[in-house]
XYZ file of C-alpha atoms in Angstrom:
478
model
C 93.140 120.977 124.995
C 96.221 122.305 123.257
C 98.551 121.188 120.506
C 99.175 123.252 117.377
C 99.780 120.170 115.248
C 97.076 117.700 116.211
C 96.996 114.077 115.087
C 94.861 113.272 112.036
C 91.187 112.780 112.897
C 91.132 109.237 111.549
C 93.969 108.279 113.883
C 92.363 109.897 116.910
C 89.009 108.220 116.242
C 90.455 104.776 115.545
C 92.816 104.669 118.527
C 91.065 106.987 121.048
C 94.133 109.173 121.402
C 94.758 112.922 121.383
C 97.725 115.248 121.733
C 97.177 117.497 124.762
C 100.258 119.653 124.625
C 103.704 119.742 123.003
C 106.857 121.594 123.997
C 110.371 121.493 122.562
C 111.320 118.392 124.520
C 108.056 116.800 125.697
C 104.724 115.675 124.251
C 101.682 115.209 126.489
C 99.270 112.619 125.123
C 95.853 111.542 126.330
C 94.499 108.080 125.577
C 91.582 106.025 126.793
C 93.536 102.763 127.140
C 96.817 103.221 129.003
C 97.484 99.483 128.637
C 97.722 99.702 124.840
C 101.474 99.179 124.864
C 101.756 98.824 121.096
C 100.188 102.265 120.607
C 102.378 103.766 123.313
C 105.526 102.321 121.712
C 104.479 103.616 118.310
C 103.886 107.133 119.634
C 107.252 107.176 121.398
C 108.991 106.126 118.173
C 106.984 108.658 116.186
C 107.731 111.718 118.332
C 111.435 111.020 118.987
C 111.186 112.912 122.283
C 109.853 112.400 125.814
C 106.168 111.418 125.831
C 103.968 111.719 128.938
C 100.716 109.752 128.830
C 97.440 110.572 130.617
C 94.320 108.444 130.911
C 91.206 110.264 129.658
C 87.572 109.252 129.487
C 86.231 108.187 126.092
C 83.273 110.539 126.553
C 85.603 113.521 126.946
C 87.544 112.492 123.856
C 84.343 111.917 121.862
C 83.096 115.385 122.743
C 86.296 116.993 121.554
C 86.339 114.983 118.334
C 82.726 115.936 117.687
C 83.689 119.600 117.867
C 86.606 119.022 115.489
C 84.452 117.097 112.992
C 81.801 119.818 112.894
C 84.310 122.488 111.860
C 85.160 123.343 108.278
C 88.653 122.322 107.312
C 88.899 124.315 104.095
C 90.736 127.660 104.060
C 92.931 129.721 101.756
C 95.664 127.104 101.530
C 93.355 124.089 101.326
C 93.258 120.918 103.386
C 92.810 117.192 103.267
C 89.384 115.985 104.395
C 88.149 112.461 105.017
C 84.494 112.080 103.993
C 82.486 108.931 103.263
C 85.716 106.930 103.064
C 87.073 109.223 100.359
C 89.979 111.607 100.568
C 89.277 114.954 98.936
C 92.543 116.422 97.678
C 91.465 119.828 96.385
C 94.406 121.853 97.644
C 97.449 121.347 99.823
C 96.626 120.570 103.414
C 97.457 123.030 106.166
C 97.422 120.397 108.875
C 100.550 118.872 110.389
C 103.721 119.070 108.265
C 103.708 115.342 107.588
C 100.163 115.574 106.201
C 101.249 118.495 104.030
C 104.192 116.465 102.770
C 102.172 113.369 101.851
C 99.490 115.511 100.193
C 101.993 117.476 98.150
C 103.742 114.311 96.924
C 100.415 112.789 95.856
C 99.316 115.950 94.062
C 102.688 116.361 92.342
C 102.635 112.740 91.136
C 99.068 113.045 89.843
C 99.831 116.254 87.956
C 102.914 114.669 86.406
C 100.753 111.708 85.312
C 102.784 109.177 87.292
C 101.448 105.632 87.399
C 103.185 104.758 90.690
C 104.718 106.464 93.723
C 107.519 104.640 95.573
C 108.513 105.455 99.176
C 111.642 103.486 100.075
C 113.351 103.575 103.462
C 117.123 103.432 103.103
C 119.944 103.272 105.607
C 120.397 107.053 105.617
C 117.363 108.615 103.927
C 114.001 108.091 102.228
C 113.886 107.863 98.444
C 110.678 108.972 96.733
C 110.338 107.935 93.103
C 107.629 108.283 90.462
C 107.085 105.921 87.566
C 106.307 108.175 84.608
C 105.767 106.687 81.156
C 106.998 103.350 82.502
C 110.295 104.776 83.776
C 111.237 105.296 87.448
C 112.529 108.763 88.343
C 113.865 109.884 91.721
C 112.083 113.087 92.735
C 112.839 113.493 96.462
C 115.306 112.416 99.112
C 113.938 112.984 102.597
C 115.294 112.665 106.125
C 115.211 109.085 107.402
C 113.508 110.258 110.603
C 110.353 111.168 108.688
C 109.614 107.643 107.508
C 107.603 106.376 110.519
C 105.313 109.384 110.228
C 104.929 109.017 106.438
C 104.223 105.318 106.818
C 101.654 105.908 109.563
C 99.919 108.627 107.559
C 99.559 106.403 104.489
C 98.386 103.463 106.599
C 95.724 105.616 108.216
C 94.518 106.835 104.818
C 94.408 103.238 103.538
C 92.713 101.962 106.726
C 95.643 99.684 107.543
C 97.218 98.705 110.860
C 99.767 101.393 111.673
C 101.403 99.127 114.241
C 102.165 96.338 111.790
C 105.707 96.625 110.443
C 106.610 92.931 110.165
C 104.091 91.718 107.574
C 103.037 92.989 104.130
C 99.807 94.982 103.927
C 97.580 95.996 101.012
C 95.001 98.762 101.031
C 93.252 101.366 98.985
C 92.821 105.134 99.017
C 90.468 107.213 96.871
C 91.323 110.868 96.378
C 89.764 113.802 94.549
C 91.912 116.519 93.040
C 89.988 119.053 91.027
C 87.629 117.124 88.754
C 89.740 113.969 88.830
C 89.032 110.959 91.036
C 92.161 108.912 91.672
C 92.127 105.398 93.066
C 95.399 104.455 94.781
C 96.237 100.840 95.512
C 98.645 100.675 98.445
C 101.250 97.936 98.836
C 103.519 97.876 101.886
C 106.237 95.292 102.446
C 108.912 95.165 105.180
C 112.516 95.600 104.043
C 115.854 95.612 105.884
C 115.855 99.358 106.564
C 112.136 99.718 107.262
C 109.387 99.459 104.676
C 108.836 99.870 100.947
C 105.528 101.572 100.156
C 104.179 101.684 96.609
C 101.043 103.532 95.526
C 99.558 102.545 92.143
C 97.468 105.398 90.699
C 94.304 104.954 88.608
C 92.540 108.063 87.326
C 88.904 106.963 87.241
C 87.759 110.016 85.293
C 90.473 109.816 82.669
C 88.875 108.918 79.357
C 90.077 105.479 78.206
C 91.809 105.189 74.852
C 89.979 104.049 71.754
C 91.428 101.369 69.494
C 92.724 103.889 66.965
C 94.657 105.720 69.710
C 96.832 102.781 70.759
C 99.547 103.116 68.113
C 98.259 100.674 65.476
C 98.548 101.698 61.833
C 95.645 101.283 59.409
C 96.741 97.841 58.248
C 97.162 96.579 61.801
C 93.799 98.018 62.841
C 92.099 96.272 59.941
C 93.761 92.937 60.763
C 92.954 93.174 64.475
C 89.321 93.984 63.779
C 89.063 91.014 61.431
C 90.120 88.734 64.308
C 87.235 89.573 66.618
C 84.414 90.072 64.154
C 83.477 86.432 64.717
C 80.963 84.698 66.961
C 83.247 82.297 68.810
C 86.895 81.523 69.480
C 89.622 82.961 71.688
C 91.862 85.979 71.079
C 94.879 86.465 73.329
C 96.788 89.611 74.202
C 100.351 88.935 75.279
C 103.179 90.856 76.865
C 104.791 91.567 80.244
C 103.061 93.329 83.123
C 102.458 96.981 82.318
C 102.572 96.581 78.534
C 99.035 97.858 77.951
C 97.224 94.554 77.461
C 94.195 95.511 79.569
C 93.932 98.902 77.869
C 93.837 97.231 74.456
C 91.261 94.618 75.447
C 89.014 97.253 76.986
C 89.256 99.315 73.794
C 88.150 96.270 71.787
C 85.225 95.575 74.124
C 84.025 99.176 73.964
C 84.127 98.981 70.181
C 82.079 95.771 69.908
C 79.548 96.413 72.692
C 75.953 96.684 71.528
C 72.415 96.001 72.670
C 72.564 92.609 70.954
C 75.583 91.325 72.912
C 75.941 90.216 76.528
C 79.537 91.051 77.508
C 81.003 89.971 80.853
C 84.507 90.672 82.132
C 86.451 89.103 85.006
C 89.187 91.486 86.137
C 91.794 92.082 88.831
C 91.309 94.967 89.285
C 88.517 96.610 87.298
C 90.523 99.500 85.849
C 87.907 101.000 83.525
C 84.194 101.020 84.383
C 82.262 100.745 81.108
C 78.537 101.115 80.496
C 76.933 98.170 78.753
C 79.441 95.642 80.111
C 79.004 93.481 83.224
C 82.330 93.712 85.077
C 83.319 91.405 87.923
C 86.183 92.061 90.348
C 88.081 89.011 91.584
C 88.597 88.585 95.326
C 90.707 85.590 96.301
C 90.061 86.148 100.016
C 86.455 85.042 99.556
C 87.087 82.529 96.778
C 86.254 84.770 93.808
C 89.087 83.582 91.575
C 89.253 83.757 87.784
C 88.325 80.095 87.375
C 85.520 80.046 89.969
C 83.894 83.135 88.455
C 84.313 81.837 84.909
C 82.379 78.672 85.764
C 79.424 80.739 86.933
C 79.656 83.338 84.191
C 78.978 80.614 81.631
C 75.503 80.274 83.184
C 74.798 83.961 82.521
C 74.152 83.419 78.788
C 77.121 85.564 77.659
C 78.118 86.236 74.066
C 81.526 87.709 74.898
C 83.748 86.970 77.910
C 86.944 88.741 78.886
C 89.168 86.946 81.413
C 91.698 89.426 82.774
C 94.519 86.884 82.899
C 95.015 83.171 82.317
C 97.194 82.259 85.286
C 96.840 78.499 85.521
C 95.811 75.349 83.692
C 92.311 75.341 85.165
C 91.501 78.834 83.912
C 93.112 78.057 80.547
C 90.995 74.923 80.098
C 87.783 76.727 81.055
C 88.505 79.651 78.719
C 89.300 77.373 75.784
C 86.194 75.245 76.406
C 84.063 78.394 76.571
C 85.442 79.447 73.190
C 84.706 75.984 71.806
C 81.073 76.106 72.914
C 80.093 79.252 71.046
C 81.516 82.164 73.042
C 83.953 84.859 71.941
C 86.660 84.930 74.613
C 89.413 87.483 75.192
C 92.249 87.046 77.675
C 95.927 87.750 78.358
C 99.064 85.656 78.721
C 102.612 86.508 79.724
C 104.688 85.514 76.680
C 107.361 87.317 74.679
C 105.546 87.288 71.320
C 102.430 86.052 69.537
C 103.659 82.619 68.467
C 104.771 81.782 72.013
C 101.136 81.619 73.147
C 100.876 78.224 71.442
C 103.708 76.716 73.490
C 102.436 78.445 76.634
C 98.994 76.880 76.220
C 100.565 73.466 75.609
C 102.582 73.908 78.810
C 99.257 74.539 80.553
C 98.164 71.082 79.372
C 95.823 72.335 76.637
C 95.618 69.754 73.854
C 96.875 70.855 70.400
C 93.528 69.993 68.780
C 91.759 72.416 71.150
C 94.291 75.185 70.487
C 93.949 74.714 66.727
C 90.159 74.699 66.958
C 89.589 77.856 69.019
C 92.664 80.141 68.742
C 91.625 82.811 66.241
C 94.359 85.326 66.856
C 96.905 86.853 69.201
C 98.636 90.181 69.486
C 101.809 90.992 71.375
C 102.498 94.517 72.505
C 104.875 96.765 74.398
C 104.620 100.373 75.515
C 107.410 102.703 74.397
C 107.988 106.283 75.442
C 107.218 108.884 72.799
C 109.676 111.621 71.914
C 108.536 114.932 73.412
C 107.061 116.975 70.550
C 108.129 120.236 72.207
C 111.849 119.457 72.043
C 112.103 116.887 69.243
C 114.964 117.359 66.809
C 116.364 115.472 63.842
C 119.665 113.609 64.210
C 121.866 111.383 62.078
C 121.860 107.679 62.984
C 125.086 106.378 64.497
C 126.899 103.350 63.102
C 125.233 100.888 65.472
C 121.779 102.175 64.571
C 122.608 101.969 60.872
C 123.661 98.340 61.318
C 120.430 97.541 63.166
C 118.250 98.987 60.409
C 120.344 97.273 57.723
C 119.956 93.936 59.522
C 116.204 94.246 59.079
C 116.426 95.610 55.515
C 115.155 99.059 56.433
C 116.688 102.183 54.901
C 117.467 104.986 57.339
C 118.727 108.503 56.637
C 117.744 110.357 59.780
C 116.248 109.718 63.206
C 114.883 111.879 66.013
C 115.447 112.517 69.693
C 114.201 114.850 72.407
C 116.804 117.230 73.769
C 114.873 117.758 77.014
C 112.597 120.587 78.128
C 110.223 121.629 80.899
C 107.317 119.706 79.376
C 109.155 116.373 79.585
C 111.064 117.158 82.817
C 114.300 117.073 80.835
C 113.896 113.426 79.790
C 113.221 114.012 76.086
C 110.128 111.791 76.317
C 106.484 112.547 77.023
C 103.669 110.008 76.868
C 103.688 106.448 75.560
C 102.395 104.497 72.592
C 102.216 100.847 71.634
C 104.247 98.690 69.296
C 102.483 95.559 68.129
C 102.858 92.136 66.551
C 99.663 90.548 65.203
C 98.922 86.915 64.436
C 95.682 85.911 62.711
C 95.372 82.154 62.414
C 94.476 80.403 59.154
C 94.119 76.803 57.956
C 97.883 76.429 57.526
C 98.634 77.605 61.065
C 95.969 75.272 62.472
C 97.602 72.381 60.624
C 101.053 73.354 61.905
C 99.718 73.404 65.483
C 98.219 69.932 65.047
C 101.524 68.673 63.619
C 103.426 70.023 66.628
C 105.614 72.297 64.528
C 108.116 74.519 66.361
C 107.345 78.137 67.193
C 110.187 79.243 64.910
C 108.612 77.438 61.955
C 105.206 78.979 62.577
C 106.758 82.423 62.976
C 108.698 82.054 59.726
C 105.430 81.210 57.981
C 103.472 84.185 59.324
C 106.364 86.594 58.631
C 106.362 85.321 55.036
C 102.664 86.234 54.968
C 103.446 89.812 55.972
C 103.422 89.866 59.765
C 105.653 92.582 61.251
C 107.566 91.388 64.346
C 107.778 93.735 67.324
C 111.284 94.907 66.401
C 110.179 95.926 62.896
C 107.169 97.782 64.252
C 109.418 99.534 66.747
C 112.039 100.562 64.190
C 109.292 102.001 62.011
C 108.130 104.076 64.988
C 111.716 105.348 65.327
C 111.853 106.252 61.624
C 108.596 108.182 61.966
C 109.970 110.218 64.865
C 107.535 108.698 67.349
C 110.199 107.071 69.552
C 113.930 106.354 69.615
C 115.994 103.288 68.813
C 117.337 103.286 72.378
C 113.794 103.171 73.758
C 112.740 100.373 71.403
C 115.781 98.310 72.396
C 115.210 98.972 76.111
C 111.599 97.816 76.007
C 112.225 94.735 73.871
C 115.148 93.685 76.071
C 112.948 93.566 79.190
């Protein structure tokens, strides 16, 4: 059997197909089921040239595949190997060009610490973008003709149906590169010009951040710790998707874990595996939802429960009742600031008396890009920036920016940190909740007690040279 650029092994095994020979204008393909018209159509579209099909016996194909599987795939340039449902990405693959391309994009994104890779089919080309430090950057524009092959390769790696182009698909890939193990969640949706494919990257061996690495100052750390050094109640982390809520809650749980506490988490997904904590992954396909798991978790004699997200009234009611009956509960909500959690809970049909009784604290957060320390320079604030600082009664003489360098890929930013707003409830706040006072009134009270709103925290980060005013405004405007 010939064919310098053979199909990936996973594809050949799954679909009983093999490339026999390829010339400049014709591809000869052997397959065990010549009536598999969907596969035949896909191969014709993939090759973009004449395809001649031959019926071959499965036994003949199995023998050839057995020989291929027994060979070593590693050489001087490296390869991509499927083993025990894991993809080992140690070096660039030397297989077919499309495999090389997908491998190199994955490796490049991982080394640049991207959180997501976007493959988007356009009318004339393919756009490949990375999300780095929360910001999308275009890194490649590829020929439109390559998209079917890229899509098929990723679907094979994620064990998805390569023929399905009409419906969304979700899958998962695990890769090794060096000592790192990266979990990639794959989301594919059909769009007008083809498909949009997004890979979300999770580095399983990356050490999670501790509480004092999140961007909180000493006063904020002290206040936050005072909130959860209690035996029961609920503490809520709030902010938009991707604002670091899960990272913060996991840092808190790692800090409080001990042999005397039973800690259970309900997550979607489990992003950080932590010793000493029982972690449960939701799975809606089999009925493992936040609320259904929470009901059963309460029978596990827990001291501390973390619910990854309160998405509906049922979960909200269960979480609040758990806090009322002697458990310390942590969870997240999507609100713009700390005070808004009160209105959000009321909108979820939680009675004010229950909110007042169990809400012990909340913290809002955002992630802002940090100025690259390798190219940071001092600048004078412009008139608009001076007005912004004056509006908040903050004196400013100089600010900082990154001029762009190799380390930050010319962006002037490298890495991210958090800006925070903390609310610790007291008797007065409980009374205001019971009285149905407006969010603005409660916020005015806690600001008078020394709470720093997100904008103040952000401007202080700009003064310290941690971030820029433009970045603070961008994040808070989202």
